Amino acid sequence: MIYAMAPENEAVLEVEAGSTVTIATCDCFEGQIEDVNQDFGTLDWERINPATGPIFVRGAEPGDILLVHIEDIQLAEQGVMTTGPGLGVLGDELAANAIRMVEVRDGKAVFSTDIEFPLRPMIGVIGTAPGCQSVPCGTPGDHGGNMDCTRITTGAALLLPVNVPGALFALGDLHASMGDGEVAVCGIEIAGRVTVRLDVLKGKSWPLPMLVNDEVVVTIASEESLDDAAVRATKQMVHWLHDEFGMELAEATFLCSAAGDLRVCQIVDPLRTARFEVPRTIVEKLGFALA
């Protein structure tokens, strides 16, 4: 268990590129919240947003891309939500801390006696070690981290930078469901198990992190303001289309404006995260292939 992604972290597992690994995770509170009446003051805030790892991937060298195929997410039977003063978008209006336990049953989140909705499992924290600094797991960045992107789910391939030998990959902070924005400062925080296949791409200079699934190709960016994150995610997509496929900048900009979507990932972490999506079918017509 780690609380920061850092080049000096010691690997807990070493695997060959192409290996499939199942990773057990706790919730973002490391299981500290057990009751809706629990006092927030009892929490150890140094144990928030832990990640399981890191994993050393043999053959991954600085400058490579770690390709993380998310094959399966299995969830525990109950998750937790929290919010309160100073937390999330409504933190300036909430007068008291609140906790809600949410049961997971038959593929649904049992939000209340009247409301159930389908699960949308996703991974909040996932990344590799930065090259020369330690970054808390709760902070997103170009290495990945706490991006809280709802696209990071089963069937997606997440592309992350390799900044140090072996990449030092880790993940945690699962959500049974979370809406874009994570406006309460949480989704349904939950423990679980994630199965991933870890491959290495060489010879590509792409703007990372990126994500590919059956529907879209995505660029992801995190900055101090949501506006800056949105602008950078958009520019990274435009420049990728220009650099990878030879599109003129104006043409790539037109394509993104006509067929792409700029979306919010989260607005509650130390850095804000946005993403830009282009339909995969369009990019494949330009010659895109993941492997």
mmCIF file of C-alpha atoms in Angstrom:
data_model
loop_
_atom_site.group_PDB
_atom_site.id
_atom_site.type_symbol
_atom_site.label_atom_id
_atom_site.label_comp_id
_atom_site.label_asym_id
_atom_site.label_seq_id
_atom_site.Cartn_x
_atom_site.Cartn_y
_atom_site.Cartn_z
ATOM 1 C CA MET A 1 0.000 0.000 0.000
ATOM 2 C CA ILE A 2 1.343 3.419 -0.944
ATOM 3 C CA TYR A 3 0.064 6.934 -0.289
ATOM 4 C CA ALA A 4 2.227 8.663 -2.894
ATOM 5 C CA MET A 5 3.500 7.724 -6.330
ATOM 6 C CA ALA A 6 7.244 8.182 -6.278
ATOM 7 C CA PRO A 7 10.373 6.937 -8.078
ATOM 8 C CA GLU A 8 11.847 5.686 -4.787
ATOM 9 C CA ASN A 9 8.933 3.360 -3.978
ATOM 10 C CA GLU A 10 9.977 -0.274 -3.778
ATOM 11 C CA ALA A 11 8.077 -2.637 -6.039
ATOM 12 C CA VAL A 12 5.933 -5.256 -4.302
ATOM 13 C CA LEU A 13 5.652 -7.349 -7.472
ATOM 14 C CA GLU A 14 7.706 -7.768 -10.634
ATOM 15 C CA VAL A 15 6.081 -9.047 -13.845
ATOM 16 C CA GLU A 16 6.882 -9.500 -17.508
ATOM 17 C CA ALA A 17 5.297 -7.178 -20.036
ATOM 18 C CA GLY A 18 2.071 -8.735 -21.241
ATOM 19 C CA SER A 19 1.245 -10.202 -17.825
ATOM 20 C CA THR A 20 -2.241 -10.237 -16.362
ATOM 21 C CA VAL A 21 -2.462 -9.243 -12.698
ATOM 22 C CA THR A 22 -5.373 -9.079 -10.237
ATOM 23 C CA ILE A 23 -4.983 -6.272 -7.696
ATOM 24 C CA ALA A 24 -6.919 -6.034 -4.433
ATOM 25 C CA THR A 25 -7.743 -2.548 -3.178
ATOM 26 C CA CYS A 26 -9.418 -1.019 -0.131
ATOM 27 C CA ASP A 27 -11.692 1.992 -0.348
ATOM 28 C CA CYS A 28 -10.262 5.513 -0.340
ATOM 29 C CA PHE A 29 -10.585 5.695 3.461
ATOM 30 C CA GLU A 30 -8.738 2.386 3.893
ATOM 31 C CA GLY A 31 -11.832 0.934 5.554
ATOM 32 C CA GLN A 32 -11.833 3.473 8.394
ATOM 33 C CA ILE A 33 -15.514 4.450 8.020
ATOM 34 C CA GLU A 34 -17.792 1.764 9.426
ATOM 35 C CA ASP A 35 -20.857 3.690 10.612
ATOM 36 C CA VAL A 36 -22.938 6.661 9.447
ATOM 37 C CA ASN A 37 -22.648 8.249 12.886
ATOM 38 C CA GLN A 38 -18.853 8.066 12.961
ATOM 39 C CA ASP A 39 -17.009 11.253 13.872
ATOM 40 C CA PHE A 40 -14.803 12.538 11.045
ATOM 41 C CA GLY A 41 -12.304 13.430 13.751
ATOM 42 C CA THR A 42 -11.599 9.734 14.272
ATOM 43 C CA LEU A 43 -10.175 9.376 10.766
ATOM 44 C CA ASP A 44 -6.466 9.235 10.076
ATOM 45 C CA TRP A 45 -6.265 11.651 7.152
ATOM 46 C CA GLU A 46 -2.752 10.425 6.355
ATOM 47 C CA ARG A 47 -4.374 7.181 5.175
ATOM 48 C CA ILE A 48 -6.593 8.609 2.439
ATOM 49 C CA ASN A 49 -6.540 7.459 -1.191
ATOM 50 C CA PRO A 50 -4.074 4.575 -0.840
ATOM 51 C CA ALA A 51 -3.025 2.644 -3.927
ATOM 52 C CA THR A 52 -1.939 -0.975 -4.199
ATOM 53 C CA GLY A 53 1.531 -1.454 -5.633
ATOM 54 C CA PRO A 54 3.786 -0.510 -7.132
ATOM 55 C CA ILE A 55 4.311 -3.181 -9.776
ATOM 56 C CA PHE A 56 7.590 -3.294 -11.707
ATOM 57 C CA VAL A 57 7.021 -4.197 -15.380
ATOM 58 C CA ARG A 58 10.116 -5.753 -16.922
ATOM 59 C CA GLY A 59 11.145 -4.116 -20.177
ATOM 60 C CA ALA A 60 9.419 -0.817 -19.429
ATOM 61 C CA GLU A 61 11.984 1.954 -19.805
ATOM 62 C CA PRO A 62 11.735 5.752 -19.530
ATOM 63 C CA GLY A 63 10.138 7.133 -22.679
ATOM 64 C CA ASP A 64 7.960 4.051 -23.222
ATOM 65 C CA ILE A 65 4.203 3.901 -22.724
ATOM 66 C CA LEU A 66 2.589 1.541 -20.224
ATOM 67 C CA LEU A 67 -0.596 0.181 -21.786
ATOM 68 C CA VAL A 68 -3.023 -0.895 -19.071
ATOM 69 C CA HIS A 69 -5.888 -3.046 -20.328
ATOM 70 C CA ILE A 70 -8.636 -3.022 -17.675
ATOM 71 C CA GLU A 71 -10.191 -6.465 -17.962
ATOM 72 C CA ASP A 72 -12.412 -6.729 -14.888
ATOM 73 C CA ILE A 73 -13.534 -4.842 -11.766
ATOM 74 C CA GLN A 74 -15.093 -6.764 -8.874
ATOM 75 C CA LEU A 75 -16.671 -4.774 -6.051
ATOM 76 C CA ALA A 76 -17.299 -5.365 -2.361
ATOM 77 C CA GLU A 77 -20.885 -5.527 -1.073
ATOM 78 C CA GLN A 78 -20.991 -2.048 0.450
ATOM 79 C CA GLY A 79 -19.563 1.364 -0.310
ATOM 80 C CA VAL A 80 -19.452 4.688 1.500
ATOM 81 C CA MET A 81 -20.020 8.347 0.615
ATOM 82 C CA THR A 82 -18.981 11.425 2.606
ATOM 83 C CA THR A 83 -19.306 15.172 2.319
ATOM 84 C CA GLY A 84 -19.424 18.191 4.599
ATOM 85 C CA PRO A 85 -18.136 21.706 5.254
ATOM 86 C CA GLY A 86 -15.198 22.517 3.018
ATOM 87 C CA LEU A 87 -15.721 19.372 0.930
ATOM 88 C CA GLY A 88 -16.877 19.329 -2.669
ATOM 89 C CA VAL A 89 -18.895 21.877 -4.583
ATOM 90 C CA LEU A 90 -21.426 22.422 -1.759
ATOM 91 C CA GLY A 91 -18.786 22.648 0.950
ATOM 92 C CA ASP A 92 -19.542 26.328 1.500
ATOM 93 C CA GLU A 93 -23.199 25.549 2.221
ATOM 94 C CA LEU A 94 -23.142 22.305 4.190
ATOM 95 C CA ALA A 95 -23.306 22.823 7.945
ATOM 96 C CA ALA A 96 -22.307 19.332 9.112
ATOM 97 C CA ASN A 97 -20.399 16.292 7.949
ATOM 98 C CA ALA A 98 -22.519 13.520 6.444
ATOM 99 C CA ILE A 99 -21.853 9.831 5.781
ATOM 100 C CA ARG A 100 -23.939 7.438 3.711
ATOM 101 C CA MET A 101 -23.395 3.691 3.445
ATOM 102 C CA VAL A 102 -24.506 2.331 0.061
ATOM 103 C CA GLU A 103 -25.256 -1.357 -0.437
ATOM 104 C CA VAL A 104 -24.243 -3.026 -3.700
ATOM 105 C CA ARG A 105 -26.816 -5.638 -4.699
ATOM 106 C CA ASP A 106 -27.759 -7.387 -7.950
ATOM 107 C CA GLY A 107 -25.738 -5.044 -10.115
ATOM 108 C CA LYS A 108 -27.229 -1.921 -8.568
ATOM 109 C CA ALA A 109 -26.352 0.689 -5.981
ATOM 110 C CA VAL A 110 -29.055 0.836 -3.307
ATOM 111 C CA PHE A 111 -28.905 4.579 -2.668
ATOM 112 C CA SER A 112 -32.021 4.721 -0.474
ATOM 113 C CA THR A 113 -35.257 2.810 0.122
ATOM 114 C CA ASP A 114 -36.696 4.548 -2.957
ATOM 115 C CA ILE A 115 -33.707 4.921 -5.268
ATOM 116 C CA GLU A 116 -31.553 2.276 -6.928
ATOM 117 C CA PHE A 117 -29.444 2.704 -10.036
ATOM 118 C CA PRO A 118 -27.075 0.540 -12.111
ATOM 119 C CA LEU A 119 -23.474 0.256 -10.977
ATOM 120 C CA ARG A 120 -20.816 2.115 -12.968
ATOM 121 C CA PRO A 121 -17.567 0.697 -11.577
ATOM 122 C CA MET A 122 -14.454 2.771 -12.256
ATOM 123 C CA ILE A 123 -10.937 3.370 -10.964
ATOM 124 C CA GLY A 124 -10.208 6.734 -9.338
ATOM 125 C CA VAL A 125 -6.463 6.454 -8.698
ATOM 126 C CA ILE A 126 -4.234 4.782 -11.284
ATOM 127 C CA GLY A 127 -0.780 5.744 -12.467
ATOM 128 C CA THR A 128 2.961 5.302 -12.672
ATOM 129 C CA ALA A 129 5.795 6.861 -10.717
ATOM 130 C CA PRO A 130 6.731 10.428 -11.715
ATOM 131 C CA GLY A 131 10.287 10.857 -12.863
ATOM 132 C CA CYS A 132 11.806 12.940 -10.089
ATOM 133 C CA GLN A 133 9.243 13.723 -7.395
ATOM 134 C CA SER A 134 6.753 12.179 -5.023
ATOM 135 C CA VAL A 135 3.092 12.976 -5.748
ATOM 136 C CA PRO A 136 0.368 12.075 -3.230
ATOM 137 C CA CYS A 137 -2.063 9.474 -4.551
ATOM 138 C CA GLY A 138 -4.872 11.999 -4.054
ATOM 139 C CA THR A 139 -3.383 14.372 -6.645
ATOM 140 C CA PRO A 140 -3.702 13.814 -10.410
ATOM 141 C CA GLY A 141 -1.055 14.719 -12.956
ATOM 142 C CA ASP A 142 0.684 13.687 -16.145
ATOM 143 C CA HIS A 143 1.672 10.429 -14.434
ATOM 144 C CA GLY A 144 -2.011 9.586 -13.854
ATOM 145 C CA GLY A 145 -2.912 9.500 -10.170
ATOM 146 C CA ASN A 146 -6.304 10.635 -8.861
ATOM 147 C CA MET A 147 -7.812 11.518 -12.239
ATOM 148 C CA ASP A 148 -11.300 10.277 -11.254
ATOM 149 C CA CYS A 149 -12.185 9.761 -14.907
ATOM 150 C CA THR A 150 -15.343 7.710 -15.417
ATOM 151 C CA ARG A 151 -13.918 6.293 -18.654
ATOM 152 C CA ILE A 152 -11.320 4.339 -16.637
ATOM 153 C CA THR A 153 -13.377 1.185 -16.386
ATOM 154 C CA THR A 154 -13.699 -2.347 -17.723
ATOM 155 C CA GLY A 155 -12.880 -2.561 -21.426
ATOM 156 C CA ALA A 156 -10.700 0.537 -21.504
ATOM 157 C CA ALA A 157 -7.011 0.698 -22.312
ATOM 158 C CA LEU A 158 -5.257 3.428 -20.333
ATOM 159 C CA LEU A 159 -1.935 4.741 -21.641
ATOM 160 C CA LEU A 160 0.468 6.031 -19.001
ATOM 161 C CA PRO A 161 4.025 7.373 -19.194
ATOM 162 C CA VAL A 162 6.999 5.294 -18.140
ATOM 163 C CA ASN A 163 9.205 7.746 -16.242
ATOM 164 C CA VAL A 164 11.389 5.272 -14.348
ATOM 165 C CA PRO A 165 12.595 1.736 -15.107
ATOM 166 C CA GLY A 166 9.748 -0.720 -14.591
ATOM 167 C CA ALA A 167 7.107 2.062 -14.606
ATOM 168 C CA LEU A 168 6.125 1.349 -10.943
ATOM 169 C CA PHE A 169 2.407 1.002 -11.617
ATOM 170 C CA ALA A 170 -0.235 1.250 -8.883
ATOM 171 C CA LEU A 171 -3.992 1.699 -8.559
ATOM 172 C CA GLY A 172 -6.747 2.172 -5.973
ATOM 173 C CA ASP A 173 -9.747 4.335 -5.043
ATOM 174 C CA LEU A 174 -12.461 2.283 -6.729
ATOM 175 C CA HIS A 175 -15.964 3.646 -7.133
ATOM 176 C CA ALA A 176 -19.114 1.556 -7.498
ATOM 177 C CA SER A 177 -20.527 4.590 -9.292
ATOM 178 C CA MET A 178 -19.433 8.184 -9.806
ATOM 179 C CA GLY A 179 -20.774 10.972 -11.957
ATOM 180 C CA ASP A 180 -18.521 13.244 -13.984
ATOM 181 C CA GLY A 181 -17.313 15.991 -11.667
ATOM 182 C CA GLU A 182 -17.377 13.986 -8.403
ATOM 183 C CA VAL A 183 -19.156 17.018 -6.961
ATOM 184 C CA ALA A 184 -19.601 15.752 -3.380
ATOM 185 C CA VAL A 185 -15.816 15.045 -3.210
ATOM 186 C CA CYS A 186 -16.545 11.325 -3.561
ATOM 187 C CA GLY A 187 -18.254 8.663 -5.595
ATOM 188 C CA ILE A 188 -19.491 5.493 -3.950
ATOM 189 C CA GLU A 189 -16.112 4.643 -2.427
ATOM 190 C CA ILE A 190 -15.603 0.894 -2.254
ATOM 191 C CA ALA A 191 -13.075 -1.906 -1.906
ATOM 192 C CA GLY A 192 -12.608 -4.431 -4.678
ATOM 193 C CA ARG A 193 -10.355 -6.289 -7.068
ATOM 194 C CA VAL A 194 -9.146 -5.151 -10.486
ATOM 195 C CA THR A 195 -7.702 -7.373 -13.194
ATOM 196 C CA VAL A 196 -5.382 -5.655 -15.669
ATOM 197 C CA ARG A 197 -3.029 -6.699 -18.443
ATOM 198 C CA LEU A 198 0.174 -4.657 -18.549
ATOM 199 C CA ASP A 199 1.809 -4.133 -21.940
ATOM 200 C CA VAL A 200 4.590 -1.806 -23.085
ATOM 201 C CA LEU A 201 4.495 0.388 -26.186
ATOM 202 C CA LYS A 202 7.792 1.652 -27.566
ATOM 203 C CA GLY A 203 8.595 4.341 -30.085
ATOM 204 C CA LYS A 204 5.504 6.480 -29.512
ATOM 205 C CA SER A 205 5.537 10.114 -28.388
ATOM 206 C CA TRP A 206 1.924 10.634 -27.417
ATOM 207 C CA PRO A 207 0.367 13.160 -24.992
ATOM 208 C CA LEU A 208 -0.249 11.152 -21.847
ATOM 209 C CA PRO A 209 -2.357 10.062 -20.117
ATOM 210 C CA MET A 210 -4.580 8.817 -22.934
ATOM 211 C CA LEU A 211 -7.398 6.285 -22.994
ATOM 212 C CA VAL A 212 -8.891 4.139 -25.714
ATOM 213 C CA ASN A 213 -12.045 2.038 -25.638
ATOM 214 C CA ASP A 214 -14.432 0.709 -28.289
ATOM 215 C CA GLU A 215 -16.112 4.101 -28.613
ATOM 216 C CA VAL A 216 -13.565 6.888 -28.172
ATOM 217 C CA VAL A 217 -9.943 7.984 -28.034
ATOM 218 C CA VAL A 218 -9.345 10.320 -25.078
ATOM 219 C CA THR A 219 -6.721 12.805 -23.947
ATOM 220 C CA ILE A 220 -6.665 13.636 -20.210
ATOM 221 C CA ALA A 221 -5.140 16.689 -18.534
ATOM 222 C CA SER A 222 -4.948 17.998 -14.956
ATOM 223 C CA GLU A 223 -4.252 21.613 -13.980
ATOM 224 C CA GLU A 224 -4.900 24.016 -11.101
ATOM 225 C CA SER A 225 -8.044 25.332 -12.782
ATOM 226 C CA LEU A 226 -10.685 23.440 -14.729
ATOM 227 C CA ASP A 227 -10.378 25.953 -17.566
ATOM 228 C CA ASP A 228 -6.657 25.266 -17.905
ATOM 229 C CA ALA A 229 -7.223 21.500 -17.759
ATOM 230 C CA ALA A 230 -9.903 21.757 -20.453
ATOM 231 C CA VAL A 231 -7.700 23.828 -22.736
ATOM 232 C CA ARG A 232 -4.738 21.473 -22.355
ATOM 233 C CA ALA A 233 -6.802 18.314 -22.930
ATOM 234 C CA THR A 234 -8.160 19.889 -26.117
ATOM 235 C CA LYS A 235 -4.783 21.070 -27.374
ATOM 236 C CA GLN A 236 -3.257 17.673 -26.668
ATOM 237 C CA MET A 237 -5.884 16.014 -28.861
ATOM 238 C CA VAL A 238 -5.441 18.541 -31.667
ATOM 239 C CA HIS A 239 -1.650 18.269 -31.578
ATOM 240 C CA TRP A 240 -1.839 14.463 -31.457
ATOM 241 C CA LEU A 241 -3.998 14.430 -34.592
ATOM 242 C CA HIS A 242 -1.503 16.797 -36.234
ATOM 243 C CA ASP A 243 1.645 14.933 -35.165
ATOM 244 C CA GLU A 244 0.401 11.373 -35.583
ATOM 245 C CA PHE A 245 -1.645 11.666 -38.773
ATOM 246 C CA GLY A 246 -0.351 14.810 -40.451
ATOM 247 C CA MET A 247 -3.555 16.810 -40.178
ATOM 248 C CA GLU A 248 -3.197 20.561 -40.471
ATOM 249 C CA LEU A 249 -3.828 22.294 -37.141
ATOM 250 C CA ALA A 250 -6.894 24.073 -38.487
ATOM 251 C CA GLU A 251 -8.317 20.833 -39.895
ATOM 252 C CA ALA A 252 -7.713 19.001 -36.611
ATOM 253 C CA THR A 253 -9.329 21.862 -34.719
ATOM 254 C CA PHE A 254 -12.359 21.752 -37.013
ATOM 255 C CA LEU A 255 -12.638 17.984 -36.507
ATOM 256 C CA CYS A 256 -12.514 18.300 -32.723
ATOM 257 C CA SER A 257 -15.054 21.121 -32.755
ATOM 258 C CA ALA A 258 -17.470 19.207 -34.983
ATOM 259 C CA ALA A 259 -17.099 15.620 -33.762
ATOM 260 C CA GLY A 260 -15.292 15.730 -30.420
ATOM 261 C CA ASP A 261 -16.481 16.270 -26.874
ATOM 262 C CA LEU A 262 -14.800 18.192 -24.057
ATOM 263 C CA ARG A 263 -15.832 16.724 -20.692
ATOM 264 C CA VAL A 264 -15.174 17.177 -16.981
ATOM 265 C CA CYS A 265 -13.568 14.362 -15.000
ATOM 266 C CA GLN A 266 -13.407 15.921 -11.530
ATOM 267 C CA ILE A 267 -13.442 19.393 -9.952
ATOM 268 C CA VAL A 268 -12.641 18.561 -6.304
ATOM 269 C CA ASP A 269 -9.026 17.339 -6.164
ATOM 270 C CA PRO A 270 -5.880 19.464 -5.657
ATOM 271 C CA LEU A 271 -5.678 19.697 -9.461
ATOM 272 C CA ARG A 272 -8.764 19.657 -11.712
ATOM 273 C CA THR A 273 -9.062 17.072 -14.486
ATOM 274 C CA ALA A 274 -10.704 17.313 -17.921
ATOM 275 C CA ARG A 275 -10.744 15.065 -20.957
ATOM 276 C CA PHE A 276 -11.275 15.408 -24.693
ATOM 277 C CA GLU A 277 -12.922 12.601 -26.632
ATOM 278 C CA VAL A 278 -12.954 11.828 -30.359
ATOM 279 C CA PRO A 279 -14.901 8.867 -31.797
ATOM 280 C CA ARG A 280 -12.588 5.920 -32.383
ATOM 281 C CA THR A 281 -14.177 5.208 -35.771
ATOM 282 C CA ILE A 282 -13.011 8.595 -37.033
ATOM 283 C CA VAL A 283 -9.475 8.156 -35.748
ATOM 284 C CA GLU A 284 -9.261 4.671 -37.241
ATOM 285 C CA LYS A 285 -10.095 6.142 -40.652
ATOM 286 C CA LEU A 286 -6.951 8.231 -40.231
ATOM 287 C CA GLY A 287 -4.926 5.056 -39.681
ATOM 288 C CA PHE A 288 -4.989 4.707 -35.878
ATOM 289 C CA ALA A 289 -4.199 1.313 -34.389
ATOM 290 C CA LEU A 290 -3.469 0.792 -30.715
ATOM 291 C CA ALA A 291 -0.871 -1.944 -31.151
#
